[in-house]
Amino acid sequence: MAPRGPRKPPRRGRAKATEVTEAGRDPFANFGIVNPPVYHASTVLYPTLAEMERIGRAPFDHVYYGRQGTPTTFAFEKAVAKLAGGYRAIASGSGLAAIGAALMAFLRAGDHLLMVDSAYSPTRKLCDGLLKGFGVETTYYDPCIGAGIKKLMRPNTRVVFCESPGSLTFEVQDIPAIAKAAHAAGAVVLLDNSWATSLYFSPFEHGVDVSIEAATKYLVGHSDAMLGVIVTTEAHYRRVKTAASILGAVPGPDDCYLGLRGIRTLAVRLERHQQNALKIARWLKGRKDVARVLHPAFADCPGHRIWKRDFTGSSGLFSFVLAKDCTKDALARMLDHMEIFRMGYSWGGYESLILPADPAPYRSAVPWKAPGTLIRLHAGLEDADDLIADLDAGFRRLSGR
Ligand SMILES: *Cc1c(COP(=O)(O)O)cnc(C)c1O
């Protein structure tokens, strides 16, 4: 008999690296072709009145009308729901459209929303503009509040919105503690999970009710499509799907196809983004002209302990703070001549990006204080040493050497 080794912990289902290659496709329902086809559709025809009425009674479960999605949309949604471990997914025309639909599904005039202070700034604009105009009151809360959120809950608090780690500043939130307090007070927990994706943070195992991803970023992964996706528990699916389909911000089938294709390589891409970001972050940490590196995998990042407890990896996006404020001219000398890191909004593609940013105007609960300019990096899939050399030359231009 073979000697018995240590007993491995039972694994629940397959690894995510396997799921990404399998989810949302059925080749033998499609002539054996590996990938599902792209269906373009607005009108869907019904052969009889009875059939039209039958499908009309359950429009979310059939190919009903282009706005409810085509089989290509459903394939993308199925894959995302499977990876996230949720009930079903709802594709949206962009990450921001997904956030808007999810918030509007739950909030009515007179309701109260708790929004994390480190939220993606357009999410804040949605709260302070449209939602305020519709009679929804928003209170911003400290991303590190944890169980303390209990004190902010009001009888009319319907939604607690989290984004972990935070945009630009990367505080990691204690989602289980927040979810416990929110649920005890009858509120739902929405999470913007774009940074980690469900590969590195499983939302529904940590108490989230509705998980949102800007699929534009890592799922699409090639900077060539706008796409969002919402995954919910069974209890909330109908409400969110109804809101999303009434708002009508649906993606085209070609973009759903690109999202689905991106998912196939998500595990390997994220691994490389992770390694490159870690190597660059370690290098930055050793520099005297860098005051802080804001990256959840480092012990001095607010919430690092929670990241270690709840996440299974870190992605390619992080920030650092210069030791001193620099002049606009010095910053331009650095940024205008980068050879690999390019300047531009968004992130999650294969290419590296660099962006100066000031979180201060987007903070109200906890003012942002830092010695110098904040720079956000997206570590792409290039060679890490080439990326470091590009940054090193940039620092030399910045200091005028
Ligand atoms: C980019 C981004 C979004 C919005 O996604 P779009 O597809 O650009 O609308 C939402 N949340 C976070 C954290 C993002 O970085």
Coordinates of N, CA and C and ligand atoms in Angstrom, one line a residue, residues 93-99 119-120 122-123 163 165-167 192-195 212-217 225-228 317 346-347 376, ligand 1:
G93 N -23.7 48.0 -20.1 CA -22.9 48.7 -21.2 C -21.5 49.2 -20.7
S94 N -21.3 49.4 -19.4 CA -20.1 49.8 -18.8 C -20.1 49.5 -17.3
G95 N -18.9 49.6 -16.7 CA -18.9 49.4 -15.3 C -19.8 50.4 -14.5
L96 N -19.7 51.7 -15.0 CA -20.5 52.7 -14.3 C -22.0 52.5 -14.5
A97 N -22.4 52.0 -15.7 CA -23.8 51.6 -15.9 C -24.3 50.5 -15.0
A98 N -23.4 49.6 -14.7 CA -23.7 48.5 -13.8 C -23.9 49.0 -12.4
I99 N -23.0 50.0 -12.0 CA -23.1 50.5 -10.6 C -24.4 51.3 -10.5
A119 N -14.5 55.6 -2.8 CA -15.2 55.1 -4.0 C -14.6 55.7 -5.3
Y120 N -14.6 54.9 -6.4 CA -14.3 55.4 -7.7 C -15.1 56.8 -7.9
P122 N -16.4 58.7 -10.3 CA -17.7 58.8 -11.0 C -18.9 58.2 -10.1
T123 N -18.6 57.2 -9.3 CA -19.6 56.6 -8.4 C -20.1 57.7 -7.4
E163 N -16.2 49.4 -1.8 CA -15.2 49.2 -2.9 C -13.9 48.8 -2.3
P165 N -10.0 46.9 -2.7 CA -9.5 48.1 -2.1 C -10.1 49.4 -2.8
G166 N -9.9 50.5 -2.1 CA -10.4 51.8 -2.6 C -9.7 52.3 -3.8
S167 N -10.4 53.0 -4.7 CA -9.8 53.7 -5.8 C -8.7 54.6 -5.4
D192 N -18.1 47.0 -5.3 CA -17.4 47.2 -6.6 C -16.1 46.3 -6.5
N193 N -16.1 45.2 -7.2 CA -15.1 44.2 -7.1 C -14.1 44.2 -8.3
S194 N -14.0 45.4 -8.9 CA -13.2 45.5 -10.2 C -11.8 45.1 -10.0
W195 N -11.2 45.6 -8.9 CA -9.7 45.4 -8.7 C -9.3 44.0 -8.5
I212 N -20.3 43.9 -8.3 CA -20.2 44.6 -9.6 C -18.8 44.6 -10.1
E213 N -18.6 44.4 -11.3 CA -17.3 44.5 -11.9 C -17.3 45.4 -13.1
A214 N -16.3 46.3 -13.2 CA -16.1 47.0 -14.5 C -15.3 46.0 -15.3
A215 N -16.1 45.3 -16.2 CA -15.5 44.2 -17.0 C -14.6 44.8 -18.1
T216 N -14.8 46.1 -18.3 CA -13.9 46.9 -19.1 C -12.4 46.7 -18.8
K217 N -12.2 46.4 -17.5 CA -10.8 46.3 -16.9 C -10.2 44.9 -17.2
A225 N -12.9 47.4 -25.2 CA -14.4 47.4 -25.1 C -14.8 48.0 -23.7
M226 N -16.0 48.6 -23.7 CA -16.6 49.0 -22.5 C -17.6 47.9 -22.1
L227 N -17.6 47.5 -20.8 CA -18.5 46.4 -20.4 C -18.6 46.4 -18.9
G228 N -19.7 46.1 -18.4 CA -19.9 46.0 -16.9 C -20.7 44.8 -16.6
L317 N -2.9 47.0 -10.2 CA -3.1 48.5 -10.0 C -2.8 48.9 -8.5
S346 N -8.6 54.5 -17.2 CA -8.9 53.1 -17.2 C -7.6 52.3 -16.9
W347 N -7.7 51.0 -16.9 CA -6.6 50.1 -16.5 C -7.2 48.7 -16.8
R376 N -0.6 56.9 -9.7 CA -1.2 55.5 -9.8 C -0.5 54.8 -11.0
Ligands
LIG1 C1 -13.2 52.0 -14.2 C2 -13.9 51.7 -13.0 C3 -15.3 51.6 -13.0 C4 -16.1 52.0 -14.2 O1 -16.0 51.2 -15.3 P1 -16.3 51.7 -16.8 O2 -16.4 50.4 -17.5 O3 -15.1 52.5 -17.1 O4 -17.6 52.5 -16.7 C5 -15.9 51.3 -11.8 N1 -15.2 51.0 -10.7 C6 -13.9 51.0 -10.7 C7 -13.2 50.7 -9.4 C8 -13.2 51.4 -11.8 O5 -11.8 51.5 -11.8

